[in-house]
Short mmCIF file of C-alpha atoms in Angstrom, two decimals:
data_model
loop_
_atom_site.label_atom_id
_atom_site.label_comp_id
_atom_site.label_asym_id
_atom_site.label_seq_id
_atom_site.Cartn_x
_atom_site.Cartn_y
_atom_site.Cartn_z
CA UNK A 1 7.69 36.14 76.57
CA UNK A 2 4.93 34.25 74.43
CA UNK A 3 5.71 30.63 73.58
CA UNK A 4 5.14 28.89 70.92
CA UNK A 5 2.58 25.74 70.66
CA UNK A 6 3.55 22.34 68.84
CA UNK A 7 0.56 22.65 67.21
CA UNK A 8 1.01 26.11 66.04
CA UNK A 9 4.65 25.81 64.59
CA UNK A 10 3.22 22.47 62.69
CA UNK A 11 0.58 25.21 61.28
CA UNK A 12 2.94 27.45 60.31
CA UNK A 13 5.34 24.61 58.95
CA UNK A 14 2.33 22.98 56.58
CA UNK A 15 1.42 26.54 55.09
CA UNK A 16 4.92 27.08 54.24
CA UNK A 17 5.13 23.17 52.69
CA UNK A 18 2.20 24.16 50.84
CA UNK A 19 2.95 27.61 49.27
CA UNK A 20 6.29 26.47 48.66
CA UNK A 21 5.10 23.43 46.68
CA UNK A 22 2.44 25.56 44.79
CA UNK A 23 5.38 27.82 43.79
CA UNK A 24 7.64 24.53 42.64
CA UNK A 25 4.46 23.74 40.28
CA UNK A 26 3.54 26.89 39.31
CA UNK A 27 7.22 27.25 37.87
CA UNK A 28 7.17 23.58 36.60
CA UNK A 29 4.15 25.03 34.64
CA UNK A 30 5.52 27.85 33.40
CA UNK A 31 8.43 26.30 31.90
CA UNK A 32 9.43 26.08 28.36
CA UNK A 33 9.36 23.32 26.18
CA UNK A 34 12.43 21.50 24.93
CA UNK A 35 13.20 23.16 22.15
CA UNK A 36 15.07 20.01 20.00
CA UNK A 37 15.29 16.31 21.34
CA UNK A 38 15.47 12.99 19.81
CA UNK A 39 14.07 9.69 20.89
CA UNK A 40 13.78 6.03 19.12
CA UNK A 41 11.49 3.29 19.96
CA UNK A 42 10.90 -0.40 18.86
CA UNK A 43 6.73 -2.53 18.93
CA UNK A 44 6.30 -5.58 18.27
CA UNK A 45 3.48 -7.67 18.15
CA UNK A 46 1.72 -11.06 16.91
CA UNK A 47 -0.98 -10.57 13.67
CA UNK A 48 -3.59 -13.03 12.15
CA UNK A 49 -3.75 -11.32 8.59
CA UNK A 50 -6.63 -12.39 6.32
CA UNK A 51 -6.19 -11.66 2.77
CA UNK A 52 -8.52 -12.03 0.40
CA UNK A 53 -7.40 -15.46 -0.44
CA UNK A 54 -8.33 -15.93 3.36
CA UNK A 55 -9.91 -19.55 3.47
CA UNK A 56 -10.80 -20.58 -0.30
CA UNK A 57 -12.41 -24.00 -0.53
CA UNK A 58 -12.08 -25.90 -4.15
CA UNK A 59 -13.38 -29.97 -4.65
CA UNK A 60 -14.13 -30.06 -7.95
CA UNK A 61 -13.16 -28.69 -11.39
CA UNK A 62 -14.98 -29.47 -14.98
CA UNK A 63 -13.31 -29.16 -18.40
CA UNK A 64 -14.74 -29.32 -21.61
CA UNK A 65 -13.00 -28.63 -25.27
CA UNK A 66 -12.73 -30.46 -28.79
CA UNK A 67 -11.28 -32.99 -27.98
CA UNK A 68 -10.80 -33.06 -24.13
CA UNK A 69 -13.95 -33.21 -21.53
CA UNK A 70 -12.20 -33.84 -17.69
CA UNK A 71 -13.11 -34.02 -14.13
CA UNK A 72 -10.78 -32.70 -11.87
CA UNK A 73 -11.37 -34.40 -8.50
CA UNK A 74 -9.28 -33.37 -5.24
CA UNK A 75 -8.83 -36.43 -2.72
CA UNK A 76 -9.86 -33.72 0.14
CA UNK A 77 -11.12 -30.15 0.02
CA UNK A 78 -8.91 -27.47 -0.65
CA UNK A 79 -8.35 -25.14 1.62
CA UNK A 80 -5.75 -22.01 2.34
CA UNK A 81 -4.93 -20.34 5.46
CA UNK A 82 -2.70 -18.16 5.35
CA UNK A 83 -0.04 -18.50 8.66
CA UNK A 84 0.09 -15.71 11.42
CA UNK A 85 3.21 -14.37 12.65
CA UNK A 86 5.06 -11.51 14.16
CA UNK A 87 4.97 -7.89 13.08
CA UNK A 88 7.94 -5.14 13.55
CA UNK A 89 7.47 -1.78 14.02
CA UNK A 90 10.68 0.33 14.96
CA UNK A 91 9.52 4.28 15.56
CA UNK A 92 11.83 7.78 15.96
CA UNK A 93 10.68 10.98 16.65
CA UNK A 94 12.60 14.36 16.38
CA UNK A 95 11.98 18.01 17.67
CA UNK A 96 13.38 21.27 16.61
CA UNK A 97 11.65 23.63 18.47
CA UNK A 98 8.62 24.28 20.93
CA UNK A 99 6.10 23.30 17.79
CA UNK A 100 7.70 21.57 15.15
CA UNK A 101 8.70 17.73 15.53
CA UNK A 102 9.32 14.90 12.75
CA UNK A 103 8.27 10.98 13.78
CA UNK A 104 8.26 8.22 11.64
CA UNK A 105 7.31 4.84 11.52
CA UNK A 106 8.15 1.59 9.25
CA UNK A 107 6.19 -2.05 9.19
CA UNK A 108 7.54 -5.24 8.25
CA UNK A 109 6.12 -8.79 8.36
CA UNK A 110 6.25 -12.30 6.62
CA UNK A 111 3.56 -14.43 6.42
CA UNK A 112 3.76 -18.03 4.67
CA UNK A 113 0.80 -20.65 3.98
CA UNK A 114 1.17 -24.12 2.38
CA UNK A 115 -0.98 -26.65 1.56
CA UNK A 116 -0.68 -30.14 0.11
CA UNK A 117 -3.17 -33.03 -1.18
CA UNK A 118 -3.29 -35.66 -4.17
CA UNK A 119 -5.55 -35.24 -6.75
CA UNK A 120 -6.80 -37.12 -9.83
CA UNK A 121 -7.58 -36.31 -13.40
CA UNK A 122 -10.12 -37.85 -15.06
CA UNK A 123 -10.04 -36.95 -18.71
CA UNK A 124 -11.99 -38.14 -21.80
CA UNK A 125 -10.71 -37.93 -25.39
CA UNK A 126 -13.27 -39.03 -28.53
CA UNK A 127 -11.42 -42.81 -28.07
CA UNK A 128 -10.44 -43.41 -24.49
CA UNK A 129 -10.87 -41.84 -20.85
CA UNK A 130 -8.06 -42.35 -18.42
CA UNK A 131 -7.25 -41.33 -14.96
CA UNK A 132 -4.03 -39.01 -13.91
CA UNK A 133 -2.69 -39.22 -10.26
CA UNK A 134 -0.76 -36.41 -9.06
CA UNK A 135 0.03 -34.97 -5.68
CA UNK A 136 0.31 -30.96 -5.97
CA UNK A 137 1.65 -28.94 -2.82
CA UNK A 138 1.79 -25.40 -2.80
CA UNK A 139 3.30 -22.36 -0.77
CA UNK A 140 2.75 -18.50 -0.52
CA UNK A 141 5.19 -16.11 0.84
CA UNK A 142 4.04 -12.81 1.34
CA UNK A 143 6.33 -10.01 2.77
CA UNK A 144 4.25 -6.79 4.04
CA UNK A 145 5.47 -3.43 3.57
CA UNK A 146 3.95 -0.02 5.82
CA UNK A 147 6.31 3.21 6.33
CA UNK A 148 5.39 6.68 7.42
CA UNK A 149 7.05 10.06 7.89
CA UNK A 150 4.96 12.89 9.29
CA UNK A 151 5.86 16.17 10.19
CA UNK A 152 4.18 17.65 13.25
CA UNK A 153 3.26 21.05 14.34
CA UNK A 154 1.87 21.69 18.20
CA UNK A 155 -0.93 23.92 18.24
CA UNK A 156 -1.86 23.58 21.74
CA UNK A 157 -0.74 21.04 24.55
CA UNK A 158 -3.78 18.69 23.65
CA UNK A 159 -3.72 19.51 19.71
CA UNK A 160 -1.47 18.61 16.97
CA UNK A 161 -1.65 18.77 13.21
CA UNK A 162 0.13 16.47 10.81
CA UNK A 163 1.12 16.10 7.26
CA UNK A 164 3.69 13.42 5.15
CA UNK A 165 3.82 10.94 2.61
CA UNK A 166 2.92 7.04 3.26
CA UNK A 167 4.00 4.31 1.68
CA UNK A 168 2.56 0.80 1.24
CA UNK A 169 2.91 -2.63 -0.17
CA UNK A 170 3.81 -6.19 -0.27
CA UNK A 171 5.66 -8.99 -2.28
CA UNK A 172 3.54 -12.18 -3.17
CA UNK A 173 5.21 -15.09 -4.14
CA UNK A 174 3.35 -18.28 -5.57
CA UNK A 175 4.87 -21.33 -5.94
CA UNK A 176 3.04 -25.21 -7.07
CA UNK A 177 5.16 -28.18 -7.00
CA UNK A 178 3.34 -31.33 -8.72
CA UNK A 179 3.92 -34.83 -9.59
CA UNK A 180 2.66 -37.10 -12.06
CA UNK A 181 2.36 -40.34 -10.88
CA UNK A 182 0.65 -41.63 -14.07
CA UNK A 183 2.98 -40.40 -15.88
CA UNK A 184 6.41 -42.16 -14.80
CA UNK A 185 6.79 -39.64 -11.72
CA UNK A 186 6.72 -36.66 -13.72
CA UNK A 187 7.96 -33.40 -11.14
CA UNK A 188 7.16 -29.99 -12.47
CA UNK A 189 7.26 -26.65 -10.84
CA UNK A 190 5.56 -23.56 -11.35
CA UNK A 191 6.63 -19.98 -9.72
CA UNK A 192 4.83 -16.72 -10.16
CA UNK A 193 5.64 -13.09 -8.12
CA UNK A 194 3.25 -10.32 -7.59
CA UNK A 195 4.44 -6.66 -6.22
CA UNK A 196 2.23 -4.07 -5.36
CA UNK A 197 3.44 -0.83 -4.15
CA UNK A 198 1.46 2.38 -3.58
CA UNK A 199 1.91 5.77 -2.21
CA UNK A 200 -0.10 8.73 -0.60
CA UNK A 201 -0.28 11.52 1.76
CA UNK A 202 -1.93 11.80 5.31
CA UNK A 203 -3.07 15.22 6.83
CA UNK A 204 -4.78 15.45 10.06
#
């Protein structure tokens, strides 16, 4: 009777380990893709936005009409920041089939800056010039705005084409709080809302 080695029947044991596991991938491979499925997701992270109105730096200010020639002088410069803060991003994606799939997305965040500093207004009429003291403070609330909806088709496992509408915008809210100190204490307010929305399409 022949016998069998150690060494042999660890042979034969690897081959079989081995064709067995290139089967198990092979068929792993080969396997369809779920056909419909639903997941939802949540981001979240920290922004510096710079508008336009990023850093804007004012000292001085000259008037001249009929009968009023000023000087607006600020006690420092003026300068806006606008604050950083967080940004939230919740996500969902849908599939139908093998190829088709729906995923959207939508943006929020709110961003404030204020500044405040006392200023004085130097003013000349045709018989007098006086001086005005006032302290002015000021805030700006802006609330961002960035949705998507795309629907996706799979053209190959690398490769994917996309088309939907997009949607963006913000709310801008200004509001300047002054006193007159000249002027008996003299509070008065100003307010002043901007909204911008827009809409397109992205295809890629």
């Amino acid at each position: 009777m022949k016998r069998v080695t150690v060494p042999s029947c660890a042979l034969v044991m690897g081959c079989l380990i081995l064709l067995q596991g290139s089967v198990f991938a092979r068929e792993q491979q080969d396997a369809p893709r779920k056909k419909a499925g639903f997941s939802i997701g949540y981001k979240q992270y920290y922004a510096w936005w710079m508008p336009v109105w990023e850093e804007f730096e004012l000292s001085k200010v000259k008037t001249s009409a009929l009968l009023f020639r000023g000087e607006i002088v600020f006690a420092n410069p003026y300068i806006i920041k606008p604050g950083s803060n967080f940004l939230y991003n919740p996500v969902f994606s849908a599939r139908f089939s093998e190829k088709w799939s729906l995923s959207g997305s939508f943006l929020y965040g709110h961003f404030t800056s204020r500044t405040t500093r006392m200023t004085s207004l130097i003013y000349q009429t045709i018989s007098t010039t006086s001086v005005l003291q006032f302290s002015r403070s000021s805030a700006r609330e802006i609330h961002k705005y960035d949705a998507d909806l795309l629907l996706n088709f799979q053209v190959h496992d690398n490769i994917k084409l996309f088309i939907g509408p997009k949607y963006q915008g913000y709310d801008f809210t200004f509001i300047r709080k002054s006193n007159l100190y000249s002027l008996c204490n003299i509070p008065y307010n100003l307010k002043d809302d901007l909204r911008f929305h827009s809409f397109g399409a992205g295809i890629g």
